[in-house]
mmCIF file of C-alpha atoms in Angstrom:
data_model
loop_
_atom_site.group_PDB
_atom_site.id
_atom_site.type_symbol
_atom_site.label_atom_id
_atom_site.label_comp_id
_atom_site.label_asym_id
_atom_site.label_seq_id
_atom_site.Cartn_x
_atom_site.Cartn_y
_atom_site.Cartn_z
ATOM 1 C CA MET N 1 84.085 27.196 122.942
ATOM 2 C CA ASN N 2 80.769 25.327 122.956
ATOM 3 C CA ALA N 3 79.403 25.179 126.510
ATOM 4 C CA GLU N 4 78.060 21.659 125.974
ATOM 5 C CA VAL N 5 81.511 20.410 124.981
ATOM 6 C CA ILE N 6 82.990 21.968 128.132
ATOM 7 C CA LYS N 7 80.321 20.399 130.321
ATOM 8 C CA THR N 8 80.897 17.022 128.662
ATOM 9 C CA LEU N 9 84.687 16.947 128.824
ATOM 10 C CA LYS N 10 85.021 19.081 131.965
ATOM 11 C CA ASN N 11 88.710 18.972 132.922
ATOM 12 C CA THR N 12 89.558 15.626 131.337
ATOM 13 C CA PRO N 13 92.505 15.775 128.895
ATOM 14 C CA VAL N 14 91.618 14.643 125.391
ATOM 15 C CA SER N 15 93.335 14.117 122.053
ATOM 16 C CA GLY N 16 93.117 16.812 119.417
ATOM 17 C CA LYS N 17 91.281 14.421 117.100
ATOM 18 C CA ILE N 18 88.522 13.715 119.605
ATOM 19 C CA LEU N 19 88.241 17.395 120.470
ATOM 20 C CA ILE N 20 87.829 18.426 116.824
ATOM 21 C CA ASN N 21 85.220 15.702 116.265
ATOM 22 C CA MET N 22 83.200 17.066 119.186
ATOM 23 C CA ILE N 23 83.204 20.724 118.167
ATOM 24 C CA GLY N 24 82.701 20.339 114.401
ATOM 25 C CA ASP N 25 84.155 19.373 111.072
ATOM 26 C CA PHE N 26 87.132 21.487 110.037
ATOM 27 C CA ALA N 27 89.204 21.173 106.885
ATOM 28 C CA ASP N 28 92.380 22.258 108.632
ATOM 29 C CA THR N 29 92.271 20.675 112.108
ATOM 30 C CA ALA N 30 95.812 21.755 113.020
ATOM 31 C CA LYS N 31 94.960 25.379 112.265
ATOM 32 C CA LYS N 32 91.756 25.178 114.316
ATOM 33 C CA LEU N 33 93.578 23.667 117.314
ATOM 34 C CA SER N 34 96.286 26.313 117.049
ATOM 35 C CA SER N 35 93.621 29.044 116.978
ATOM 36 C CA MET N 36 91.857 27.611 120.029
ATOM 37 C CA GLU N 37 95.164 27.352 121.880
ATOM 38 C CA HIS N 38 96.059 30.941 120.987
ATOM 39 C CA SER N 39 92.668 32.185 122.234
ATOM 40 C CA GLY N 40 93.074 30.319 125.533
ATOM 41 C CA ASP N 41 90.132 27.963 125.011
ATOM 42 C CA ILE N 42 92.425 24.941 125.236
ATOM 43 C CA ILE N 43 95.840 24.209 126.707
ATOM 44 C CA ARG N 44 98.297 21.901 124.966
ATOM 45 C CA LEU N 45 99.716 19.461 127.504
ATOM 46 C CA LYS N 46 101.991 17.686 125.026
ATOM 47 C CA ARG N 47 101.887 16.890 121.343
ATOM 48 C CA GLY N 48 98.360 15.770 120.473
ATOM 49 C CA LEU N 49 96.942 16.109 124.000
ATOM 50 C CA TYR N 50 94.846 19.028 125.216
ATOM 51 C CA VAL N 51 92.709 20.099 128.136
ATOM 52 C CA LEU N 52 89.910 22.660 128.047
ATOM 53 C CA ASP N 53 90.073 25.783 130.154
ATOM 54 C CA GLY N 54 86.560 25.563 131.541
ATOM 55 C CA SER N 55 87.250 27.872 134.499
ATOM 56 C CA ASP N 56 84.214 30.027 133.695
ATOM 57 C CA PHE N 57 82.031 26.929 133.961
ATOM 58 C CA GLY N 58 83.611 25.586 137.144
ATOM 59 C CA PHE N 59 85.996 23.156 135.425
ATOM 60 C CA PRO N 60 89.507 24.619 135.680
ATOM 61 C CA PRO N 61 92.397 22.418 134.485
ATOM 62 C CA SER N 62 93.395 19.976 137.218
ATOM 63 C CA LEU N 63 97.146 19.426 137.582
ATOM 64 C CA PRO N 64 96.961 15.892 139.053
ATOM 65 C CA ILE N 65 94.409 14.764 136.478
ATOM 66 C CA CYS N 66 96.571 16.173 133.696
ATOM 67 C CA SER N 67 99.582 14.421 135.215
ATOM 68 C CA ASN N 68 97.829 11.047 135.028
ATOM 69 C CA HIS N 69 97.054 11.590 131.332
ATOM 70 C CA ILE N 70 100.279 13.165 130.073
ATOM 71 C CA TYR N 71 102.403 10.089 130.741
ATOM 72 C CA GLY N 72 101.122 6.752 131.880
ATOM 73 C CA PRO N 73 100.633 4.478 133.512
ATOM 74 C CA SER N 74 101.521 6.821 136.346
ATOM 75 C CA TYR N 75 100.321 8.107 139.669
ATOM 76 C CA VAL N 76 100.974 11.394 141.475
ATOM 77 C CA SER N 77 103.531 11.040 144.271
ATOM 78 C CA LEU N 78 106.761 12.383 145.764
ATOM 79 C CA GLN N 79 106.798 16.070 146.825
ATOM 80 C CA TRP N 80 103.398 16.949 145.402
ATOM 81 C CA ALA N 81 101.639 14.051 147.142
ATOM 82 C CA LEU N 82 103.418 14.694 150.456
ATOM 83 C CA SER N 83 102.269 18.315 150.263
ATOM 84 C CA PHE N 84 98.741 17.259 149.247
ATOM 85 C CA TYR N 85 98.493 15.115 152.388
ATOM 86 C CA GLY N 86 99.887 17.912 154.553
ATOM 87 C CA LEU N 87 102.939 15.868 155.516
ATOM 88 C CA ILE N 88 105.411 18.568 154.485
ATOM 89 C CA PRO N 89 104.881 22.308 155.022
ATOM 90 C CA GLU N 90 105.954 23.505 151.571
ATOM 91 C CA ARG N 91 103.401 24.018 148.826
ATOM 92 C CA VAL N 92 104.628 22.236 145.705
ATOM 93 C CA TYR N 93 103.775 23.742 142.337
ATOM 94 C CA SER N 94 105.414 21.296 139.921
ATOM 95 C CA MET N 95 103.736 17.926 139.494
ATOM 96 C CA THR N 96 105.771 14.909 140.584
ATOM 97 C CA ALA N 97 104.736 11.407 139.619
ATOM 98 C CA VAL N 98 105.895 7.797 139.354
ATOM 99 C CA THR N 99 105.722 5.535 136.302
ATOM 100 C CA VAL N 100 106.936 2.167 135.029
ATOM 101 C CA LYS N 101 108.205 3.843 131.853
ATOM 102 C CA ARG N 102 111.498 5.668 131.579
ATOM 103 C CA SER N 103 111.817 8.891 133.568
ATOM 104 C CA ARG N 104 110.550 11.928 131.659
ATOM 105 C CA GLU N 105 109.800 15.609 132.083
ATOM 106 C CA PHE N 106 107.150 17.658 130.293
ATOM 107 C CA ASN N 107 106.743 21.423 130.351
ATOM 108 C CA ASN N 108 103.627 23.264 129.263
ATOM 109 C CA LYS N 109 101.518 26.294 130.152
ATOM 110 C CA LEU N 110 100.398 24.638 133.395
ATOM 111 C CA GLY N 111 103.944 24.018 134.614
ATOM 112 C CA ARG N 112 106.455 21.204 134.899
ATOM 113 C CA PHE N 113 105.437 17.542 135.085
ATOM 114 C CA THR N 114 108.151 15.080 136.132
ATOM 115 C CA TYR N 115 107.980 11.283 136.207
ATOM 116 C CA MET N 116 110.298 8.869 138.015
ATOM 117 C CA GLN N 117 110.691 5.316 136.756
ATOM 118 C CA VAL N 118 110.318 2.430 139.211
ATOM 119 C CA PRO N 119 110.150 -1.372 138.753
ATOM 120 C CA LYS N 120 106.739 -2.819 137.873
ATOM 121 C CA GLU N 121 106.531 -4.916 141.039
ATOM 122 C CA TYR N 122 107.121 -1.796 143.142
ATOM 123 C CA PHE N 123 104.856 0.476 141.075
ATOM 124 C CA HIS N 124 101.605 -1.329 141.877
ATOM 125 C CA ILE N 125 101.977 -1.055 145.662
ATOM 126 C CA GLY N 126 100.003 1.592 147.533
ATOM 127 C CA ILE N 127 98.059 3.381 144.784
ATOM 128 C CA SER N 128 94.902 5.214 145.786
ATOM 129 C CA THR N 129 92.455 7.735 144.325
ATOM 130 C CA ALA N 130 91.630 11.274 145.378
ATOM 131 C CA ILE N 131 89.395 14.053 144.073
ATOM 132 C CA ASN N 132 90.533 17.359 142.625
ATOM 133 C CA ASP N 133 88.164 19.875 141.029
ATOM 134 C CA GLY N 134 85.407 17.284 140.941
ATOM 135 C CA ALA N 135 87.312 14.452 139.246
ATOM 136 C CA ASN N 136 89.247 11.421 140.455
ATOM 137 C CA PHE N 137 92.967 10.937 139.921
ATOM 138 C CA LEU N 138 95.535 8.295 140.857
ATOM 139 C CA ILE N 139 97.845 9.160 143.731
ATOM 140 C CA ALA N 140 100.213 7.310 146.025
ATOM 141 C CA THR N 141 98.971 6.603 149.523
ATOM 142 C CA ARG N 142 100.749 8.593 152.243
ATOM 143 C CA GLU N 143 102.973 5.613 152.958
ATOM 144 C CA LYS N 144 103.894 5.023 149.317
ATOM 145 C CA ALA N 145 104.530 8.727 148.678
ATOM 146 C CA LEU N 146 107.064 8.778 151.506
ATOM 147 C CA CYS N 147 108.693 5.565 150.250
ATOM 148 C CA ASP N 148 108.853 7.061 146.759
ATOM 149 C CA MET N 149 110.525 10.165 148.163
ATOM 150 C CA ILE N 150 113.136 8.083 149.987
ATOM 151 C CA LEU N 151 113.677 5.985 146.874
ATOM 152 C CA ALA N 152 114.085 9.059 144.647
ATOM 153 C CA ASP N 153 116.470 10.978 146.887
ATOM 154 C CA PRO N 154 120.072 10.062 145.950
ATOM 155 C CA TYR N 155 121.252 11.435 149.297
ATOM 156 C CA VAL N 156 119.311 8.793 151.223
ATOM 157 C CA PRO N 157 121.410 5.615 151.259
ATOM 158 C CA ASN N 158 120.829 2.878 153.838
ATOM 159 C CA LEU N 159 120.276 5.200 156.774
ATOM 160 C CA SER N 160 120.235 4.112 160.407
ATOM 161 C CA VAL N 161 117.080 4.701 162.432
ATOM 162 C CA ILE N 162 118.559 7.844 164.018
ATOM 163 C CA ALA N 163 119.833 9.223 160.707
ATOM 164 C CA LEU N 164 116.552 8.457 158.953
ATOM 165 C CA ARG N 165 114.559 10.262 161.653
ATOM 166 C CA ARG N 166 116.864 13.256 161.225
ATOM 167 C CA TYR N 167 116.310 13.145 157.455
ATOM 168 C CA LEU N 168 112.537 13.094 157.896
ATOM 169 C CA GLU N 169 112.469 15.907 160.429
ATOM 170 C CA GLU N 170 115.219 18.178 159.113
ATOM 171 C CA ASP N 171 115.429 17.562 155.371
ATOM 172 C CA LEU N 172 111.780 16.860 154.596
ATOM 173 C CA ARG N 173 110.546 18.877 157.610
ATOM 174 C CA LEU N 174 107.988 16.165 158.226
ATOM 175 C CA ASP N 175 106.226 15.951 161.587
ATOM 176 C CA THR N 176 107.037 12.356 162.533
ATOM 177 C CA ASP N 177 103.985 12.212 164.803
ATOM 178 C CA GLU N 178 101.966 12.081 161.575
ATOM 179 C CA LEU N 179 103.448 8.630 160.928
ATOM 180 C CA ALA N 180 101.678 7.055 163.896
ATOM 181 C CA ASP N 181 98.706 5.752 161.888
ATOM 182 C CA PHE N 182 100.656 4.795 158.767
ATOM 183 C CA ASP N 183 99.937 1.368 157.269
ATOM 184 C CA ILE N 184 103.190 -0.481 157.914
ATOM 185 C CA GLU N 185 102.198 -3.280 155.536
ATOM 186 C CA ILE N 186 102.509 -0.932 152.538
ATOM 187 C CA ILE N 187 106.029 0.038 153.588
ATOM 188 C CA ARG N 188 106.898 -3.606 154.185
ATOM 189 C CA GLN N 189 105.772 -4.485 150.646
ATOM 190 C CA CYS N 190 107.972 -1.675 149.287
ATOM 191 C CA ALA N 191 110.909 -3.022 151.283
ATOM 192 C CA GLU N 192 110.448 -6.491 149.814
ATOM 193 C CA CYS N 193 111.065 -5.090 146.327
ATOM 194 C CA GLY N 194 114.723 -4.750 147.276
ATOM 195 C CA ARG N 195 115.847 -1.170 146.686
ATOM 196 C CA LYS N 196 116.740 0.624 149.963
ATOM 197 C CA LYS N 197 115.241 -2.289 151.875
ATOM 198 C CA SER N 198 117.091 -1.539 155.119
ATOM 199 C CA THR N 199 115.999 2.117 155.008
ATOM 200 C CA PHE N 200 112.359 1.131 154.582
ATOM 201 C CA ASN N 201 112.699 -1.343 157.451
ATOM 202 C CA ASN N 202 114.156 1.426 159.601
ATOM 203 C CA LEU N 203 111.167 3.580 158.688
ATOM 204 C CA ILE N 204 108.943 0.804 160.020
ATOM 205 C CA LYS N 205 110.966 0.800 163.270
ATOM 206 C CA ILE N 206 110.448 4.557 163.636
ATOM 207 C CA ILE N 207 106.691 4.138 163.201
ATOM 208 C CA GLU N 208 106.551 1.255 165.662
ATOM 209 C CA GLN N 209 108.272 3.438 168.263
ATOM 210 C CA LEU N 210 105.574 6.131 168.079
#
């Protein structure tokens, strides 16, 4: 793989067409992409979308960046984001994200990428950016990631304050002291979207008690 191409693209996913145009003119582009994939120079994320393996140049594939590109609009959230922020003790290897499109799952050499569908008015609340391997990606804020987790979990109906605290501490194994500096306004906006409104309001009560 041309070093200049790697330094230009870094770990940004790109279409096969753009990739071929950057590295040269080939009569059989599908064969060339297949050869590059077989040699390990590129990784196919889904049909028509690839990421370079620039590990030797300091640009290894970035899971959250790939997640943003595989299916969008989307942002990283749920278990992966909670682990990223250190809110839950488990290290999460599969990428979990939220989208306005229908829920999907993609599997490739890098692992499993799952996407949960939410309403548009809820989607746009509490989205932030973070850096991984030198590049920015979209991720839920801590508050939104927790709301997304509550929204996604079918075993979390409209819990009372006591039951919700138990869920946070025992099921998620979250240190509730970490909630003390949460932005309640983000949670309140999530509650106003309707789904599990009383549970979100009880989460606000728990935070206000800290």
